[in-house]
Coordinates of C-alpha atoms in Angstrom, one line a residue:
Chain X
M223 CA 223.5 72.2 76.1
S224 CA 223.2 72.0 72.4
T225 CA 226.7 70.6 71.7
A226 CA 227.0 67.2 70.2
E227 CA 228.2 65.6 73.4
E228 CA 224.9 66.5 75.2
T229 CA 222.9 63.6 73.9
A230 CA 221.1 61.6 76.5
G231 CA 221.1 58.5 74.3
G232 CA 224.9 58.2 74.4
E233 CA 225.2 58.8 78.1
A234 CA 226.0 56.4 81.0
Q235 CA 222.2 56.0 81.7
A236 CA 221.3 53.4 79.1
W237 CA 217.5 53.3 79.7
G238 CA 217.6 49.6 79.0
E239 CA 214.7 49.0 81.4
V240 CA 212.4 51.0 79.1
T241 CA 210.6 48.8 76.6
P242 CA 209.5 48.5 73.9
D243 CA 212.2 50.3 71.8
A244 CA 209.7 53.1 70.7
A245 CA 209.0 54.0 74.4
R246 CA 212.8 54.1 75.0
R247 CA 213.4 56.3 72.0
L248 CA 210.7 58.7 73.1
L249 CA 212.1 58.8 76.6
I250 CA 215.6 59.7 75.4
A251 CA 214.2 62.3 73.1
A252 CA 212.3 63.8 76.0
V253 CA 215.5 64.0 78.2
E254 CA 217.3 65.8 75.4
A255 CA 214.4 68.2 74.7
F256 CA 213.9 69.0 78.4
A257 CA 217.6 69.6 78.9
E258 CA 217.9 71.9 75.9
R259 CA 214.7 74.0 76.2
G260 CA 213.3 73.2 79.6
Y261 CA 210.2 71.1 80.5
H262 CA 207.7 73.9 80.0
A263 CA 209.0 75.0 76.6
T264 CA 208.9 71.4 75.3
T265 CA 205.7 70.0 73.6
T266 CA 204.9 66.3 73.1
R267 CA 205.0 67.2 69.4
D268 CA 208.7 68.3 69.8
I269 CA 209.5 65.0 71.6
A270 CA 207.8 62.8 69.0
G271 CA 209.5 64.7 66.2
R272 CA 212.9 64.3 67.8
A273 CA 212.2 60.5 68.1
G274 CA 211.2 60.4 64.4
M275 CA 207.6 59.6 65.4
S276 CA 204.1 61.1 65.1
P277 CA 202.4 62.7 68.1
A278 CA 199.8 59.9 67.9
A279 CA 202.5 57.3 68.2
L280 CA 203.7 59.0 71.4
Y281 CA 200.3 58.8 73.0
I282 CA 200.4 55.0 72.7
H283 CA 203.3 55.0 75.2
Y284 CA 202.8 58.1 77.3
K285 CA 199.5 59.9 78.1
T286 CA 201.1 63.2 79.0
K287 CA 204.3 65.1 79.0
E288 CA 204.3 64.9 82.8
E289 CA 204.2 61.1 82.6
L290 CA 207.5 61.3 80.6
L291 CA 209.1 63.5 83.2
H292 CA 207.9 61.4 86.0
R293 CA 209.2 58.2 84.4
I294 CA 212.6 59.9 83.7
S295 CA 212.8 61.1 87.2
R296 CA 211.8 57.8 88.8
I297 CA 214.3 55.8 86.7
G298 CA 217.0 58.4 87.5
H299 CA 216.3 58.4 91.2
E300 CA 216.1 54.6 91.4
K301 CA 219.5 54.3 89.7
A302 CA 220.9 56.9 92.2
L303 CA 219.5 54.9 95.1
E304 CA 220.9 51.6 93.6
I305 CA 224.4 53.1 93.3
L306 CA 224.4 54.4 96.9
R307 CA 222.8 51.3 98.3
T308 CA 225.4 49.0 96.6
A309 CA 228.2 51.2 98.0
A310 CA 226.7 51.3 101.5
R311 CA 226.1 47.6 101.8
R312 CA 229.4 46.2 100.5
E313 CA 231.9 44.7 102.9
G314 CA 234.5 47.1 104.3
T315 CA 235.2 49.9 106.6
A316 CA 233.0 53.0 106.6
R317 CA 236.0 54.9 105.0
E318 CA 236.0 52.4 102.1
R319 CA 232.3 52.4 101.7
L320 CA 232.0 56.2 101.8
A321 CA 234.8 56.6 99.3
G322 CA 233.1 54.1 97.0
A323 CA 229.7 55.7 97.3
V324 CA 231.1 59.2 96.5
S325 CA 233.3 58.1 93.6
S326 CA 230.5 56.0 91.9
F327 CA 227.9 58.7 92.5
V328 CA 230.2 61.4 91.0
R329 CA 231.0 59.2 88.0
W330 CA 227.3 58.7 87.4
H331 CA 226.5 62.4 87.6
A332 CA 229.5 63.3 85.3
G333 CA 228.6 60.6 82.7
G334 CA 224.9 61.1 82.8
R335 CA 224.8 64.9 83.3
T336 CA 222.1 65.6 80.7
T337 CA 219.7 63.3 82.5
A338 CA 220.8 64.4 85.9
R339 CA 220.2 68.0 85.1
V340 CA 216.6 67.3 84.0
V341 CA 216.0 65.1 87.0
Q342 CA 217.4 67.7 89.5
Y343 CA 216.2 71.0 88.0
E344 CA 212.7 70.0 86.9
L345 CA 211.6 68.5 90.2
D346 CA 209.1 71.3 90.7
S347 CA 207.5 70.6 87.3
L348 CA 206.1 67.3 88.7
G349 CA 202.6 67.1 90.0
P350 CA 202.1 66.5 93.8
D351 CA 201.8 62.7 93.7
A352 CA 204.8 62.2 91.4
R353 CA 206.8 64.7 93.4
A354 CA 206.0 62.9 96.7
E355 CA 207.1 59.6 95.2
I356 CA 210.4 61.1 94.1
L357 CA 211.0 62.9 97.4
A358 CA 210.6 59.5 99.2
L359 CA 213.3 58.1 96.9
R360 CA 215.5 61.1 97.7
R361 CA 215.1 60.5 101.4
Q362 CA 216.2 56.9 100.9
C363 CA 219.3 58.1 99.1
D364 CA 220.0 60.4 102.0
A365 CA 219.5 57.6 104.5
E366 CA 222.1 55.4 102.7
V367 CA 224.8 58.0 103.0
R368 CA 223.9 59.0 106.5
G369 CA 224.1 55.4 107.5
I370 CA 227.7 55.1 106.3
I371 CA 228.6 58.3 108.1
E372 CA 226.9 57.1 111.3
D373 CA 228.8 53.7 111.1
G374 CA 232.1 55.6 110.7
V375 CA 231.3 57.7 113.8
A376 CA 230.3 54.6 115.8
A377 CA 233.5 52.8 114.7
G378 CA 235.7 55.8 115.6
E379 CA 236.8 56.2 112.0
F380 CA 235.1 59.6 111.5
D381 CA 234.9 62.8 113.5
V382 CA 231.8 64.6 112.2
L383 CA 230.5 68.1 113.1
D384 CA 226.9 67.5 112.2
V385 CA 225.8 64.2 110.7
K386 CA 222.6 65.5 109.0
G387 CA 224.3 68.6 107.6
T388 CA 227.4 66.7 106.4
T389 CA 225.3 64.1 104.7
L390 CA 223.4 66.8 102.8
A391 CA 226.7 68.6 101.8
V392 CA 228.2 65.3 100.6
L393 CA 225.2 64.6 98.3
S394 CA 225.0 68.2 97.2
L395 CA 228.7 68.2 96.2
C396 CA 228.2 65.0 94.1
I397 CA 224.9 66.2 92.5
D398 CA 226.4 69.5 91.4
V399 CA 228.9 67.7 89.2
A400 CA 226.1 67.4 86.7
R401 CA 226.0 71.2 86.4
W402 CA 229.6 71.9 85.8
F403 CA 231.1 68.8 84.4
N404 CA 232.4 69.2 80.8
V405 CA 233.7 66.3 78.7
D406 CA 236.1 68.8 77.1
G407 CA 237.4 70.0 80.5
P408 CA 240.6 69.0 82.3
W409 CA 239.2 66.0 84.3
T410 CA 237.7 62.6 83.5
P411 CA 234.8 61.4 85.6
D412 CA 237.1 58.9 87.3
E413 CA 239.5 61.7 88.3
V414 CA 236.7 63.8 89.7
G415 CA 235.4 60.8 91.6
A416 CA 238.8 60.1 93.1
L417 CA 239.4 63.7 94.2
Y418 CA 235.9 64.0 95.6
A419 CA 236.2 60.8 97.6
D420 CA 239.3 62.2 99.2
L421 CA 237.7 65.6 99.9
V422 CA 234.6 63.9 101.5
L423 CA 236.9 61.8 103.7
R424 CA 238.3 65.0 105.0
M425 CA 234.8 66.5 105.5
V426 CA 233.9 63.6 107.8
G427 CA 237.1 64.0 109.7
D428 CA 238.6 60.7 108.7
G429 CA 241.8 60.4 110.6
E430 CA 243.4 58.6 107.7
A431 CA 242.2 60.9 104.9
P432 CA 244.9 61.5 102.3
R433 CA 247.3 64.3 103.0
G434 CA 248.5 66.8 100.4
Q435 CA 251.6 68.9 100.1
R436 CA 252.1 71.9 102.4
Chain S
M118 CA 209.0 77.2 92.7
S119 CA 205.5 78.6 92.7
T120 CA 205.3 79.0 96.5
A121 CA 205.0 82.4 98.0
E122 CA 208.5 82.5 99.3
E123 CA 210.0 82.1 95.8
T124 CA 209.7 85.7 94.8
A125 CA 212.8 87.3 93.5
G126 CA 211.6 90.8 94.6
G127 CA 211.8 89.8 98.3
E128 CA 215.1 88.2 98.1
A129 CA 218.5 89.2 99.3
Q130 CA 219.4 90.5 95.8
A131 CA 217.8 93.9 95.9
W132 CA 218.4 95.0 92.3
G133 CA 218.9 98.6 93.5
E134 CA 221.4 99.2 90.8
V135 CA 218.7 98.8 88.1
T136 CA 216.9 102.1 87.3
P137 CA 214.4 103.5 86.6
D138 CA 211.9 101.7 88.7
A139 CA 210.0 100.3 85.7
A140 CA 213.2 98.6 84.4
R141 CA 213.8 97.1 87.9
R142 CA 210.2 95.8 88.1
L143 CA 210.6 94.2 84.7
L144 CA 213.9 92.6 85.7
I145 CA 212.4 91.1 88.9
A146 CA 209.4 89.9 86.9
A147 CA 211.8 88.2 84.5
V148 CA 213.7 86.4 87.3
E149 CA 210.4 85.1 88.7
A150 CA 209.1 84.0 85.3
F151 CA 212.4 82.3 84.3
A152 CA 212.6 80.5 87.6
E153 CA 209.1 79.3 87.4
R154 CA 208.8 78.2 83.8
G155 CA 212.3 78.3 82.3
Y156 CA 213.8 80.9 80.0
H157 CA 212.5 79.3 76.7
A158 CA 208.9 78.9 78.0
T159 CA 208.7 82.6 79.0
T160 CA 207.7 85.4 76.6
T161 CA 208.3 89.1 76.9
R162 CA 204.5 89.4 77.1
D163 CA 204.5 87.1 80.2
I164 CA 207.2 89.3 81.8
A165 CA 205.4 92.6 81.0
G166 CA 202.2 91.1 82.4
R167 CA 203.8 90.0 85.6
A168 CA 205.2 93.6 86.1
G169 CA 201.7 95.0 85.4
M170 CA 203.0 96.7 82.2
S171 CA 202.3 96.4 78.4
P172 CA 204.7 94.7 76.0
A173 CA 205.4 98.1 74.4
A174 CA 206.5 99.5 77.8
L175 CA 208.9 96.5 78.2
Y176 CA 210.6 97.3 74.8
I177 CA 211.5 100.8 76.1
H178 CA 213.8 99.2 78.6
Y179 CA 214.9 95.9 77.0
K180 CA 215.1 95.1 73.3
T181 CA 214.9 91.3 73.7
K182 CA 214.3 88.6 76.3
E183 CA 217.9 87.7 76.0
E184 CA 218.9 91.2 77.1
L185 CA 216.9 90.6 80.3
L186 CA 218.7 87.3 81.0
H187 CA 222.0 88.8 80.2
R188 CA 221.4 91.7 82.6
I189 CA 220.2 89.4 85.3
S190 CA 223.2 87.1 84.8
R191 CA 225.7 90.0 84.8
I192 CA 224.4 91.6 87.9
G193 CA 224.3 88.2 89.7
H194 CA 227.8 87.4 88.7
E195 CA 229.1 90.8 89.6
K196 CA 227.6 90.5 93.0
A197 CA 229.1 87.0 93.4
L198 CA 232.5 88.4 92.5
E199 CA 232.1 91.4 94.9
I200 CA 231.3 89.0 97.7
L201 CA 234.3 86.7 97.1
R202 CA 236.7 89.7 96.4
T203 CA 235.7 91.4 99.6
A204 CA 236.3 88.2 101.6
A205 CA 239.6 87.5 99.8
R206 CA 241.0 91.0 100.3
R207 CA 240.2 91.6 103.9
E208 CA 242.8 91.4 106.6
G209 CA 243.4 88.1 108.3
T210 CA 244.8 84.6 107.9
A211 CA 243.9 82.5 104.9
R212 CA 241.7 80.4 107.3
E213 CA 239.7 83.5 108.3
R214 CA 239.4 84.7 104.8
L215 CA 238.3 81.4 103.4
A216 CA 235.7 80.9 106.2
G217 CA 234.4 84.4 105.5
A218 CA 234.2 83.8 101.7
V219 CA 232.3 80.5 102.1
S220 CA 229.9 81.7 104.7
S221 CA 229.0 84.9 102.8
F222 CA 228.8 83.1 99.5
V223 CA 226.5 80.4 101.0
R224 CA 224.3 83.0 102.7
W225 CA 223.9 84.8 99.4
H226 CA 222.9 81.7 97.5
A227 CA 220.4 80.6 100.2
G228 CA 218.9 84.1 100.5
G229 CA 218.8 84.8 96.7
R230 CA 218.2 81.3 95.5
T231 CA 215.5 82.1 92.9
T232 CA 218.0 84.5 91.1
A233 CA 220.9 82.1 91.6
R234 CA 219.0 79.3 89.9
V235 CA 218.2 81.4 86.9
V236 CA 221.8 82.6 86.7
Q237 CA 223.3 79.1 87.1
Y238 CA 220.9 77.0 85.1
E239 CA 220.2 79.3 82.1
L240 CA 223.8 80.0 81.3
D241 CA 223.4 78.0 78.1
S242 CA 220.5 80.2 77.0
L243 CA 222.8 83.2 76.5
G244 CA 224.2 84.1 73.1
P245 CA 227.9 83.6 72.5
D246 CA 229.1 87.2 73.4
A247 CA 227.0 87.4 76.6
R248 CA 228.1 83.9 77.6
A249 CA 231.8 84.8 77.0
E250 CA 231.4 87.9 79.2
I251 CA 229.8 85.8 82.0
L252 CA 232.4 83.1 81.8
A253 CA 235.1 85.7 82.3
L254 CA 233.3 86.9 85.5
R255 CA 233.2 83.2 86.6
R256 CA 236.9 82.8 86.1
Q257 CA 237.5 85.9 88.2
C258 CA 235.3 84.3 91.0
D259 CA 237.3 81.2 90.7
A260 CA 240.6 83.1 90.9
E261 CA 239.6 84.9 94.2
V262 CA 238.9 81.6 95.9
R263 CA 242.0 79.9 94.4
G264 CA 244.1 82.9 95.6
I265 CA 243.0 82.4 99.3
I266 CA 243.7 78.7 99.1
E267 CA 247.2 79.3 97.6
D268 CA 247.9 81.8 100.3
G269 CA 246.9 79.3 102.9
V270 CA 249.2 76.6 101.4
A271 CA 252.1 79.1 101.1
A272 CA 251.6 80.1 104.8
G273 CA 251.5 76.5 105.9
E274 CA 247.9 76.8 107.1
F275 CA 246.4 74.5 104.5
D276 CA 247.4 71.1 103.2
V277 CA 245.6 70.8 99.9
L278 CA 245.4 67.7 97.6
D279 CA 244.8 69.6 94.3
V280 CA 244.4 73.4 94.4
K281 CA 242.4 73.7 91.2
G282 CA 240.1 70.8 91.9
T283 CA 239.5 71.9 95.5
T284 CA 238.7 75.4 94.4
L285 CA 236.1 74.1 92.0
A286 CA 234.6 71.8 94.7
V287 CA 234.4 74.7 97.2
L288 CA 232.5 76.9 94.8
S289 CA 230.3 74.0 93.6
L290 CA 229.3 73.2 97.2
C291 CA 228.3 76.8 97.8
I292 CA 226.5 77.3 94.5
D293 CA 224.4 74.1 94.9
V294 CA 222.9 75.6 98.1
A295 CA 220.6 77.6 95.7
R296 CA 219.2 74.2 94.4
W297 CA 218.3 72.6 97.8
F298 CA 217.9 75.4 100.2
N299 CA 214.4 75.7 101.6
V300 CA 213.2 78.5 103.9
D301 CA 210.9 76.0 105.5
G302 CA 213.7 73.6 106.1
P303 CA 215.7 73.0 109.4
W304 CA 218.5 75.5 108.7
T305 CA 218.8 79.3 108.4
P306 CA 221.2 80.7 105.8
D307 CA 223.6 81.6 108.6
E308 CA 223.6 78.1 110.0
V309 CA 224.4 76.6 106.6
G310 CA 227.1 79.2 106.1
A311 CA 228.8 78.4 109.4
L312 CA 228.6 74.6 108.8
Y313 CA 229.9 74.9 105.3
A314 CA 232.8 77.2 106.4
D315 CA 233.9 74.4 108.8
L316 CA 233.5 71.7 106.2
V317 CA 235.6 73.7 103.7
L318 CA 238.4 74.3 106.2
R319 CA 238.5 70.5 106.5
M320 CA 238.6 70.1 102.7
V321 CA 241.7 72.3 102.5
G322 CA 243.4 70.4 105.3
D323 CA 243.4 73.3 107.8
G324 CA 245.3 71.9 110.8
E325 CA 243.0 73.9 113.1
A326 CA 239.7 73.1 111.5
P327 CA 237.0 72.5 114.1
R328 CA 236.7 69.0 115.5
G329 CA 233.5 67.1 116.1
Q330 CA 232.5 64.3 118.4
R331 CA 233.7 60.8 117.9

């Protein structure tokens, strides 16, 4: 994760909601440091240094390293929920809404993979209260996807083996894009998003899911 | 990852190939420490202490911390390849072989999730030579799954949108089980393996994939 492309500041997640500028720079520095060395191996001194600031300047904005991780995780999960909620609540058939949710969720994980890895892999580094808050956001993400699948079953569009298990598999498939996606690889985020939308329509037994070549 | 269940020694991965006993104990201690704190935050002193040994005793078996990670990663990937190769080369239709590959690969990731997380998330912590060796093993894993899918297409069993992309998605879905699987959750490893085998048969457009309820 030390290649030039792995810089959280240049990723899809713009952190525009974090102000003032110094607080945002520190947050981006923390994402990069956590992704590169792991949460436990990173000190607040490392983070401040990466942001070109003193440790004292860091403490003006964040009391602890955990506060930084918590803030990163909350912003990341709120964005994930916003993406899924927007897709779930738009007009259209369940098929269109599920395809839209999957392709936008995949694009976000491919484009913001440094942040997504920190958010996904350092969940156990949060304290109990912060962790409970994040888990509540994750349950809401799950509910948005499950809702689309249930609508599709009710409308006769989908033919699902196990709604809860299929919802989990759909989210898992999208999240793992952050682990393997490589900007130097053969696919763009849009291409992965389109392929995955088609694969997910097959998983939910959509009668009109795209066919391939035999 | 600090709950009692997250102990690499009690997992499906038995490390029986690592001898003598002291070398195996150190390896298991390293898996647990890396999973709990991350590779960079773990010292050889931590690992020796966890194994109830002195740092000097560790150096008899492993020259560096990276040698431990490399050994863990190689054993993990060799086991993954063995699982997929066994499933790919057994007798039976492509459908049967793919379902077997997915269910056994999922069971292994659920049962050995502490090890799997270390192996998957610390890949970038390996040096260039070790990393190249592991990436070669990963390409072989990929080729086994791709081979089953190609056989199914050739036999007219499967109807695949994109063989390379579908292969990657199938492996990704199985690997991510290590991230979310929880022994206290609603599913056993066998149940996840069975559900995922059915979902993957749908992804490859198997004409006889199980149907659900509309």
